[in-house]
Every structure is written in C-alpha cells, then in structure tokens.
C-alpha cells in the first residue's frame, strides 16, 4: 500500500505538476487509470508473446459497436487490487466514488449488441482465450439524451474530449483503405490478373489498442479501435473539405440513415472497419507464417451481425489481389476463417445496400460480391432450383443482401437464443438453412457476472460470498449453490435487506438527478430498461400505468404501490419511438404531480441510458419487464442481468425468456401473452374488434386522446391511430388483458415476502448458466476451435 501511494503521487506530479490534494476528480481518475495501465502492461506483452511464439490460434471479433462501460472498476477487480487501491485513496483523503464517476462512458455502442461484444471480450480474457476485438473509434457516441418538455433531445456525446487513458495509439500499424474511383483488372508480366485503381479516395486507418484484462489471471487481450485520418503523404496537399470528409467516417456512431448521405456514411464506416481489420490480421499472420494456405489453423474472424459482412469479400480481395491466390484457394480459406452471428428476426433489420451505392463506393468489393453471387447461383441452382436460390443470393432486388452474403461466406452461422435460432432456420434464413444445414447452430447470449454482481451489486456479492464455498466468481455455475437457501427464512430476510439497501440507494439518486421522490420501503420497483423500439412494447407498459392511474382516480387504491422505471434511447430518425418517449414522460408528469396519487404510483424515465445507469438500476429492481411480442426479440440480455440481481421476470415467451423460464421453473417467473405459434396463426387480427369488445380497454386507450394525459395532442393521436387505424402491428391490445393479469399476479406475490424472495433466490441461483463465460467458451470450442483455460466452464 505505501508503494502504491508513492507511485500514485508521483503520477499526479508527473502529469499535472500538482500535489494530490490539489488535483480534481478527473485528474485523479486519469492518474489511476495510467497507473493501472502500467501495472498490466507486462501481462499484455507476455500474453502477446505467448500467442505469437506458441502459434496460438486467435479469434478476431468484428462489430460496428461495443459498449464496454467504465473500465476503472473492472480493471481494478480483474487485477486484484481493488482493496489496496480503495484503501490507499481513502487514506490520501480522496473520494473514490467521485474518481469512479469522473470516467466517461465510452461512446462506442448503443444497446445489447454492443454490450454483448464487450462482455465476450471480458469473458474470453478471463478464460485465457485468445479473442481480440475490432471496432471503430467513434469521436462521438450515439448521442447524449436529455428531455425537454418530455421530448427526447439529442446532444453530442463528446466522450473523448479529455482523451482516453486506456488506449495506445499505434500509427506504425496503420492501414490504407480505398474508396470510390475506378478499378479494373489487367494481366501483369507473369500472366496474373492484377487490380488497378485510379481516382480513389484513400483513408489512413490508425489503430488505438486497449488492453482487456482477464479476471485475476495475468491474461490481457487486445481491443483494437480504428480511427480515420488523412494519409501522411508529404507530396499531397489536402483541402479542409477532404479532411472533414475523412474525419466524418469515424466521427459518430450510427449516423442518421434516413437519407442517402447518412446511409452512404454507414456503408463507408462498415468497409473502413473490415478493410483495416482484415488487412491488419493478414499482415500480422504474414510476419509469423510463410504460407497462407493454412490460415484457418491460427486465425478466426467473427462477423457480429451483418455490419462487418464485407470482411468476406475484403479477405478475398487481399488473398487474390495481393497474395495472388486463385479464386478457389482464396474462397476455401475465407469460408474456413469466417463465422457469423445473426442478431435479428426483423426483416427490416436484415441489412441491405443499393447495388449502385456499393459499386460506386467500394468498386473492387462489388466486383467480388458479383462473382460470389454468380458462382453461388451456378453451383446451387441445379440442386435447389432457381426460385429457392434467387430468394437467398447476395444480389437481389437491386440490393446487396448482407445477411445472405454472411451466411454464404462463413463456415458457421449462429443465433443467440434457442427460439431465435429455430426461427432463423424455419423462417428468416430458411432457404440458406436448407442449403447449408450443418452451418447453423445456437449460442444463447450471456452476461458478465463480474460486472453485474461484483461491481454493480457489492451487497449481494458479499452475501453470496458468505453463503457459498465455491469460487462462483471463477466458476459461474457454482452460484447455483445458493438455491439451497431458497427456503431459509434467515437468508431470505438477508436477501430482502440487500434489495432494500439497493432500492434506497437508487431512490436517493432519482431524487438528486430527477427531483422525483419514490418510496423504497413499500413500492415495487418495476423496471423496463432497453432500447426504445415498438416491438419491445414499452407502450404496453405505459398503457398499464394509465390503467393504474385511472384506478386510483376512481377511488380504488393499488394493492401495492408501484414505481415504474424506464430508461431507453430512440434512434434520432425513429419518430414513433420518440413519440412513445414523450407519452411516458407526460404520464410521469401527470402521475407524479397529482396529489390524489401520492406515493401509490410514481413513474421515472431515467435519461441517457448506458452501462453506468444500468448498474444503478438493476440491483434495485424488483420486476424485470421483458415484454416484447413473441418472435421479435432475438435474445435479450437485460433479462439475464436483472434475474442475476434477484428481480422477478415478467415476460412473454420470446428470446432467451424461454430459457430463463426453463431454468427457474414456472413458479419463479411470471409469463403472459401469445406464443410465437399463436402470433403466427393470428392472420385475421383486428385490433378494432378487441377494442370494441372491451370497455375497460377502451377507457385506457382513449386516455391517449381525451385529455387524461395533457400535452400529447399529436403524439397521443398518432399512437392511438397506430393501435386502431393501422391495426396494432405488435399486438399490444391482443396481449393487454393477459399482461394486466400478470401484473396482478406480481402484486399478489409481492405481498408475501418469503415467497417473493424465495423466487428471487432461485433466479439468482439459476443465473449462472447465463454467464458469458459459458457462452464464449462454446463459441471457442464449437466455432473458432480455440485453446482456453478449462477452469470455471465445465
């Protein structure tokens, strides 16, 4: 401890020429982050040397977004220095909470897709598994969300304004990425077809590397982010406009794709990522291997969702154009190296690009995609017929169909929950499943228990450590041992006290940040935190709150007080989702300021949802709302985080909810709504008929337009019309009665604390099987064929 304090003081002095007592919280955070980086640097070097010297097979996880959250507490935990550092900081008179809060959340992701990638990198390092991340170093995140008069307002998320203490710029590893221009093939002196480029826009991709620290095991993997810059050619003078055009490639996460310019920028981002990443991988491989013929023995590239699907033609480009391989040689290597995870069941989310846009933006890549398409048709049409093949070719309807390209060019295709994979095979990708059945497999998503319990919920972690002999932090399945306390009144009381402590802490933060007083003593904290999308049905939850409000106004008190907590961002161009945000905020404004309601009912919409906000809310949640229309949610991971923290899941049978229900048993989850088969069979659905036949429902829905909720004249009418005039696309009205009954069941169960916390105990016990350690081990074993530490995952 004295050694750390001396080193830390010297770090402050060296960085800022100040004493510790004169430094501010951000300076204290930066100095601590740099000290930790120095601490794990020898482990990072040793890890890299081990992988290179022993020719270890490495996997590279490509994703357009990651959502790592703050890294300070994670790195302290994983390095095993939390107690030493925290104690020393306190002895120096520093407020550790303020130091932690001074770290910005990296603006590299939006929701579950980005968080999953970060959880996988964390878990892989914990298992000594050689997995590296590849993403984009966005200068600005998606946006910083605030509410003005109830409306979502998007402001720049300038998370890099003070730099990033964890990253190391490596310009000596930069790659050149070409856009536009003209491309043609011509024979060289050896008779080989060589590509020629003219009038291209060349962009320098500069990598920034961050260490991913394994849990107390001295493994540190690499998370590489690429930044777009002008090439450093002293013979070329660039204009300010050229500089701006290059900078915008990595300026913002998910530019507005509602117009041509925004979509073009998205396409450039995707090619920039894969071109830089694949070039870097091949270059690194070339340093240590003489032949590329067996590249799949030491390299695996994973395409996370369709955004990095151009990695397939980019690998072909490099192997053919730069390594002079034949098509057949290059294709054999590419398909063995590439694997693909699908993350959606929504047809509109299956990414496509206009063919002319791709041809103009990345002409050589488009040529290769054309050839992939031609050869696929030539090979498969005689076997499966033109109709089936035409439905699943990479080129069709004037577009490049990225999901189909990803399946055809990979050796493995996986869904992210059992139901999701079944629906991919039966519906979304059924034609390609018929052609390549052996490629399809399931890998249900998972979460990092270290962050969502050890960091987010230290009180529950302490209780589990007291009760469990096994090292559940290393062995996630060992948490199942807590199930033996599910009928122990003393333990259940302790569990209740942990939840109460977390609810009190959240209530204080809500009071401080939102100026809303909530009751942690008696109220159910009913939580729905996820991306705002119509299929996730935040609207269903909002209608129920209107129902509760009308009940109170009619003189019928709630059986149990409720605090409904939302947090979600809507995409800037997603007008309907933003209307739902406005609705919920106006419901909150009405309910929270009505003296007739008092503490019976409160509504809180926490702005700017991210990892840190989730860490505040999840430990305090009593109810986990997972209410998407069955057949629409691929998996979900908030359901897993919340169950691990002892929340009871209120769920449709969708995504991973089904597997959670199987794990905990029907007595320890509250389910409602139509099944996937029932939704599919509901071909003559009439929301108007349901509305007309239910007086109670009419009163709730009419509140959208009758003035019950002020300040939603336009939004209320639009949402009302979506439910009735446009026939309720996501069956909100069809599931409403079932949802109300499920909520009534929640209220009844909550009034029996011993029963409630017994259910909570079983949910905690069963959460271990949803650890991302287990999930990533399955990827490593079944798809990438990596070596790993077997501890904790068998």
XYZ file of C-alpha atoms in Angstrom, residues 424-720:
297
model
C -33.798 -18.399 -38.381
C -33.868 -21.953 -39.662
C -37.635 -22.080 -40.200
C -38.261 -18.590 -41.493
C -35.711 -15.762 -41.739
C -32.883 -17.789 -43.337
C -34.824 -20.920 -44.224
C -33.604 -21.158 -47.816
C -29.961 -20.935 -46.803
C -30.588 -23.364 -43.935
C -31.873 -25.855 -46.495
C -28.662 -25.438 -48.497
C -26.217 -25.301 -45.548
C -27.912 -27.076 -42.593
C -24.607 -28.086 -40.967
C -23.523 -24.456 -40.635
C -26.365 -23.435 -38.334
C -26.079 -23.622 -34.547
C -27.248 -21.812 -31.434
C -25.214 -19.854 -28.902
C -27.520 -18.270 -26.339
C -26.234 -14.887 -25.195
C -24.702 -14.351 -21.770
C -23.646 -11.660 -19.309
C -20.536 -10.939 -17.269
C -21.334 -11.752 -13.648
C -18.258 -9.864 -12.510
C -19.659 -6.532 -13.654
C -23.330 -7.106 -12.912
C -22.808 -8.604 -9.453
C -19.314 -7.931 -8.096
C -19.149 -4.341 -9.344
C -22.800 -3.328 -9.654
C -24.099 -5.095 -6.542
C -21.416 -5.414 -3.839
C -24.022 -6.018 -1.118
C -25.390 -9.091 -2.887
C -21.853 -10.218 -3.744
C -20.927 -10.061 -0.056
C -23.976 -12.139 0.878
C -23.190 -14.756 -1.774
C -19.569 -14.942 -0.652
C -20.740 -15.615 2.890
C -23.002 -18.482 1.827
C -21.116 -20.201 -0.976
C -17.941 -22.191 -0.508
C -17.181 -22.477 -4.209
C -15.486 -19.674 -6.095
C -18.552 -18.601 -8.068
C -16.644 -15.586 -9.362
C -14.409 -18.012 -11.288
C -16.997 -20.748 -11.705
C -20.351 -19.148 -12.600
C -22.297 -22.381 -12.204
C -21.269 -22.506 -8.538
C -23.771 -19.748 -7.850
C -26.394 -22.477 -8.123
C -25.459 -23.469 -4.585
C -27.479 -20.562 -3.213
C -30.641 -22.426 -4.198
C -30.248 -24.475 -1.013
C -31.192 -21.309 0.913
C -34.441 -20.739 -1.001
C -36.495 -21.937 1.984
C -34.232 -20.490 4.690
C -36.130 -17.600 6.374
C -32.929 -16.084 7.764
C -31.244 -15.974 4.361
C -34.383 -14.667 2.666
C -34.533 -11.852 5.191
C -30.895 -11.017 4.447
C -31.667 -11.053 0.732
C -34.584 -8.707 1.325
C -32.302 -6.355 3.253
C -29.833 -6.311 0.350
C -32.606 -5.415 -2.079
C -33.909 -2.719 0.285
C -30.450 -1.203 0.596
C -30.139 -1.036 -3.188
C -33.605 0.479 -3.568
C -32.780 3.172 -1.026
C -29.579 3.989 -2.912
C -31.435 4.248 -6.226
C -34.193 6.349 -4.654
C -31.572 8.844 -3.463
C -30.093 9.083 -6.951
C -33.519 9.526 -8.543
C -34.280 12.302 -6.062
C -30.962 14.009 -6.752
C -30.995 13.666 -10.538
C -34.672 13.728 -11.495
C -36.191 15.551 -8.500
C -38.716 12.741 -8.019
C -39.324 11.176 -4.617
C -40.030 7.437 -4.702
C -40.832 5.025 -1.894
C -38.218 2.281 -1.454
C -39.913 0.924 1.665
C -43.220 -0.305 0.264
C -43.281 0.110 -3.528
C -42.478 -2.445 -6.179
C -39.661 -1.140 -8.384
C -40.926 -2.221 -11.813
C -38.105 -1.774 -14.353
C -38.002 -1.752 -18.155
C -34.602 -0.698 -19.461
C -33.679 -1.357 -23.089
C -33.557 0.282 -26.493
C -36.827 2.020 -27.402
C -38.466 0.090 -30.220
C -42.113 -0.654 -30.905
C -41.558 -4.427 -30.815
C -40.126 -4.200 -27.285
C -43.536 -2.787 -26.319
C -42.738 -0.057 -23.834
C -46.186 1.109 -24.967
C -47.825 -1.922 -23.344
C -46.171 -0.989 -20.053
C -47.254 2.656 -20.462
C -50.888 1.708 -21.051
C -50.862 -0.311 -17.837
C -49.642 2.744 -15.919
C -52.563 4.727 -17.355
C -54.783 1.885 -16.161
C -53.333 2.130 -12.646
C -53.725 5.903 -12.662
C -57.374 5.651 -13.693
C -57.944 3.087 -10.953
C -56.544 5.441 -8.317
C -58.549 8.371 -9.663
C -61.685 6.226 -9.423
C -61.053 5.808 -5.684
C -59.582 2.294 -5.852
C -56.114 2.270 -4.255
C -53.448 -0.047 -5.647
C -52.915 -3.212 -3.635
C -49.175 -2.469 -3.651
C -47.536 0.892 -4.504
C -45.583 0.925 -7.762
C -42.543 2.781 -9.057
C -42.275 2.265 -12.808
C -38.759 2.920 -14.055
C -37.882 3.300 -17.721
C -34.630 4.060 -19.466
C -34.162 3.942 -23.228
C -32.912 5.838 -26.232
C -34.800 6.080 -29.507
C -32.880 6.348 -32.759
C -32.896 10.008 -33.879
C -34.907 9.234 -37.022
C -37.342 6.819 -35.319
C -40.248 9.219 -34.941
C -42.757 6.770 -33.468
C -40.354 5.618 -30.748
C -39.722 9.235 -29.822
C -43.481 9.745 -29.534
C -43.628 6.880 -27.021
C -40.890 8.571 -25.002
C -42.941 11.772 -24.994
C -46.013 9.789 -23.888
C -44.200 8.120 -20.992
C -42.702 11.411 -19.846
C -46.106 13.095 -19.884
C -47.652 10.162 -18.000
C -44.877 10.625 -15.447
C -45.504 14.359 -15.259
C -49.232 13.805 -14.724
C -48.958 10.974 -12.201
C -46.063 12.362 -10.176
C -47.738 15.743 -9.634
C -51.264 14.564 -8.859
C -51.839 14.865 -5.082
C -54.600 12.265 -5.317
C -51.968 9.688 -6.269
C -49.347 10.379 -3.612
C -46.830 7.576 -3.172
C -49.120 4.917 -4.609
C -47.743 5.388 -8.098
C -44.610 7.008 -9.487
C -43.111 6.987 -12.966
C -39.429 7.691 -13.638
C -37.775 7.893 -17.064
C -34.018 7.942 -16.485
C -32.337 9.779 -19.383
C -29.217 8.800 -21.317
C -29.383 5.057 -20.726
C -25.987 3.378 -20.667
C -23.929 0.875 -18.714
C -23.432 3.101 -15.667
C -27.146 3.905 -15.475
C -27.924 0.200 -15.712
C -25.514 -0.514 -12.856
C -27.585 1.848 -10.696
C -30.991 0.457 -11.628
C -30.528 -3.290 -11.999
C -29.553 -4.104 -8.374
C -32.641 -2.212 -7.132
C -35.186 -3.796 -9.493
C -37.971 -5.980 -8.132
C -39.575 -6.696 -11.510
C -37.831 -7.208 -14.848
C -40.102 -6.272 -17.773
C -39.297 -8.438 -20.816
C -42.483 -7.965 -22.786
C -41.601 -7.983 -26.486
C -44.031 -9.566 -28.898
C -43.196 -13.270 -29.128
C -40.983 -13.950 -32.128
C -39.435 -10.484 -32.350
C -36.640 -10.359 -29.731
C -33.572 -12.356 -30.698
C -32.404 -12.963 -27.140
C -32.166 -10.058 -24.736
C -29.534 -9.723 -22.034
C -31.135 -7.272 -19.605
C -33.368 -10.215 -18.637
C -30.240 -12.100 -17.519
C -28.694 -9.147 -15.659
C -31.899 -8.479 -13.766
C -32.517 -12.109 -12.778
C -28.934 -12.361 -11.507
C -29.728 -9.459 -9.186
C -32.875 -11.081 -7.832
C -35.565 -9.425 -9.946
C -38.601 -11.479 -10.923
C -39.055 -11.667 -14.678
C -42.390 -10.570 -16.155
C -42.138 -11.993 -19.627
C -43.568 -13.122 -22.900
C -42.243 -16.381 -24.264
C -39.735 -14.674 -26.511
C -35.969 -14.781 -26.984
C -33.988 -16.031 -24.003
C -37.028 -15.569 -21.736
C -37.961 -19.102 -22.722
C -34.650 -20.466 -21.486
C -34.908 -18.419 -18.288
C -38.354 -19.915 -17.700
C -36.989 -23.401 -18.289
C -34.161 -22.721 -15.839
C -36.151 -21.264 -12.946
C -39.399 -23.183 -13.392
C -42.885 -21.821 -13.976
C -43.359 -20.950 -10.292
C -40.442 -18.495 -10.325
C -41.286 -16.379 -13.361
C -44.490 -14.594 -14.370
C -45.389 -15.134 -18.014
C -48.178 -13.855 -20.216
C -49.195 -13.275 -23.802
C -49.309 -15.183 -27.035
C -46.686 -17.681 -28.053
C -44.795 -17.492 -31.330
C -47.101 -20.064 -32.893
C -50.183 -18.154 -31.741
C -48.819 -14.921 -33.172
C -48.064 -16.641 -36.475
C -51.539 -18.140 -36.606
C -53.244 -14.808 -35.904
C -53.669 -13.955 -39.589
C -57.034 -12.210 -39.269
C -56.100 -9.952 -36.369
C -58.396 -6.980 -35.794
C -57.289 -4.588 -33.083
C -60.520 -2.630 -33.591
C -62.580 -5.717 -32.727
C -60.623 -6.252 -29.499
C -61.026 -2.588 -28.633
C -64.765 -2.577 -29.368
C -65.398 -5.619 -27.191
C -63.596 -4.406 -24.061
C -64.971 -1.332 -22.218
C -62.091 -1.329 -19.757
C -59.520 -1.316 -22.559
C -61.424 1.441 -24.347
C -61.075 3.709 -21.329
C -57.325 3.086 -21.146
C -56.669 3.621 -24.859
C -58.989 6.639 -25.085
C -56.811 8.318 -22.457
C -54.358 8.875 -25.297
C -56.743 11.342 -26.946
C -59.301 12.508 -24.366
C -57.100 14.842 -22.332
C -56.421 12.463 -19.439
C -52.732 12.880 -20.205
C -52.025 16.535 -21.100
C -49.512 17.744 -23.697
C -49.752 14.762 -26.064
C -52.280 16.030 -28.585
C -50.238 14.978 -31.620
C -48.341 12.077 -30.073
C -51.399 10.610 -28.383
C -53.382 10.700 -31.613
C -50.542 9.100 -33.588
C -50.165 6.284 -31.065
C -53.951 5.831 -30.879
